[in-house]
C-alpha positions as MATLAB code, in Angstrom:
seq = 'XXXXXXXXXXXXXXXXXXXXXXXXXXXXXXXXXXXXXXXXXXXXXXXXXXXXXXXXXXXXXXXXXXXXXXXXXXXXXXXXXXX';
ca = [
       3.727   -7.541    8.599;
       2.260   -5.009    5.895;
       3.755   -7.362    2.921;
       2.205  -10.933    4.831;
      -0.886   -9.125    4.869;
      -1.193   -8.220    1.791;
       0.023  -11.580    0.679;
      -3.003  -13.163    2.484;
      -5.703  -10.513    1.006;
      -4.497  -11.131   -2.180;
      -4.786  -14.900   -2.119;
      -8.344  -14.501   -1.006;
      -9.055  -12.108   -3.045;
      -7.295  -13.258   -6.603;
      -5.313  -16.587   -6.298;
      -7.788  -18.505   -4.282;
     -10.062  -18.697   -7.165;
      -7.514  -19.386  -10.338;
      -6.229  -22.003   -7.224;
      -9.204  -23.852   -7.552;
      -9.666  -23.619  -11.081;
      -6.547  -25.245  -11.661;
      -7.257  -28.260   -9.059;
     -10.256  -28.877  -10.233;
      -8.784  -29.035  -14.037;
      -6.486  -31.345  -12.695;
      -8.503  -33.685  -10.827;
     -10.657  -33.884  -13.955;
      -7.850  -34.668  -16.156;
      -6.596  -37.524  -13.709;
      -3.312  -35.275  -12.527;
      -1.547  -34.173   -9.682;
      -4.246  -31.734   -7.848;
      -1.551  -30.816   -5.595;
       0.829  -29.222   -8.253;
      -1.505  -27.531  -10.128;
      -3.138  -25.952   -7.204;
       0.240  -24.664   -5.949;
       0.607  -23.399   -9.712;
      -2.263  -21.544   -9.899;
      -1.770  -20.062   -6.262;
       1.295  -18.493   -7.876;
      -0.308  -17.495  -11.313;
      -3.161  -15.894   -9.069;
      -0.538  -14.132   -6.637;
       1.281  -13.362   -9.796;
      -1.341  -11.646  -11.638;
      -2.809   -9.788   -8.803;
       0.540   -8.049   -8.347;
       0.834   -7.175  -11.839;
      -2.405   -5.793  -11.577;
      -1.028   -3.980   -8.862;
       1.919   -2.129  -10.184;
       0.064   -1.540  -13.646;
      -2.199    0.415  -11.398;
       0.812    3.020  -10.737;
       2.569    2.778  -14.438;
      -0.482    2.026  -16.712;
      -3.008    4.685  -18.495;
      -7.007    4.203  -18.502;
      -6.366    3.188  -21.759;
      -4.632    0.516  -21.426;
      -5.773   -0.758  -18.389;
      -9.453   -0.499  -18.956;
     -10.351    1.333  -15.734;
      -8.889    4.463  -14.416;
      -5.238    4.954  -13.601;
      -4.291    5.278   -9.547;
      -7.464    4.118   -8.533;
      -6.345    1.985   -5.985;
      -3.971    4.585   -4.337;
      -7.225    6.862   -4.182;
      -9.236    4.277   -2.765;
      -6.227    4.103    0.025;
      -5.900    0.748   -0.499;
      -2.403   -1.169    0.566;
      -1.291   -3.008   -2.527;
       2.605   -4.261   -3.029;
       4.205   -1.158   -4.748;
       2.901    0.953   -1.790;
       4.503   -1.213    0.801;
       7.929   -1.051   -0.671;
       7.645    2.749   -0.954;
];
């Protein structure tokens, strides 16, 4: 239940919008909306999770904002569910 959850919040939040970037470059290039939609549903779900667990391993530094944050913000992101 936790993981579909935060499946769907991170489609709304993330992967909804590189979704419809990718559709609309497709319709505009004349190709299959469909497929590149479901391809950039992935990327965004992809990237959002990334973002995720780089949020546990990665440094200020690197990351560009600080470390943990989302863990001290108590909010439910993948690595936390699988804990």
């Amino acid at each position: 239940a936790d993981k579909d959850k935060y499946l769907k919040m991170i489609y709304n939040k993330t992967a909804v919008l590189i979704e419809a970037s990718a559709r609309c470059g497709a319709i505009l290039a004349n190709l299959d909306e469909k497929a590149f939609g479901e391809y950039g549903k992935n990327l965004g779900l992809a990237f959002q999770m990334i973002d995720d667990i780089l949020d546990i391993k990665g440094d200020e530094k690197t990351l560009g904002k600080p470390a943990m944050n989302d863990f001290k913000e108590g909010k439910t992101t993948l690595p936390y569910i699988y804990l």
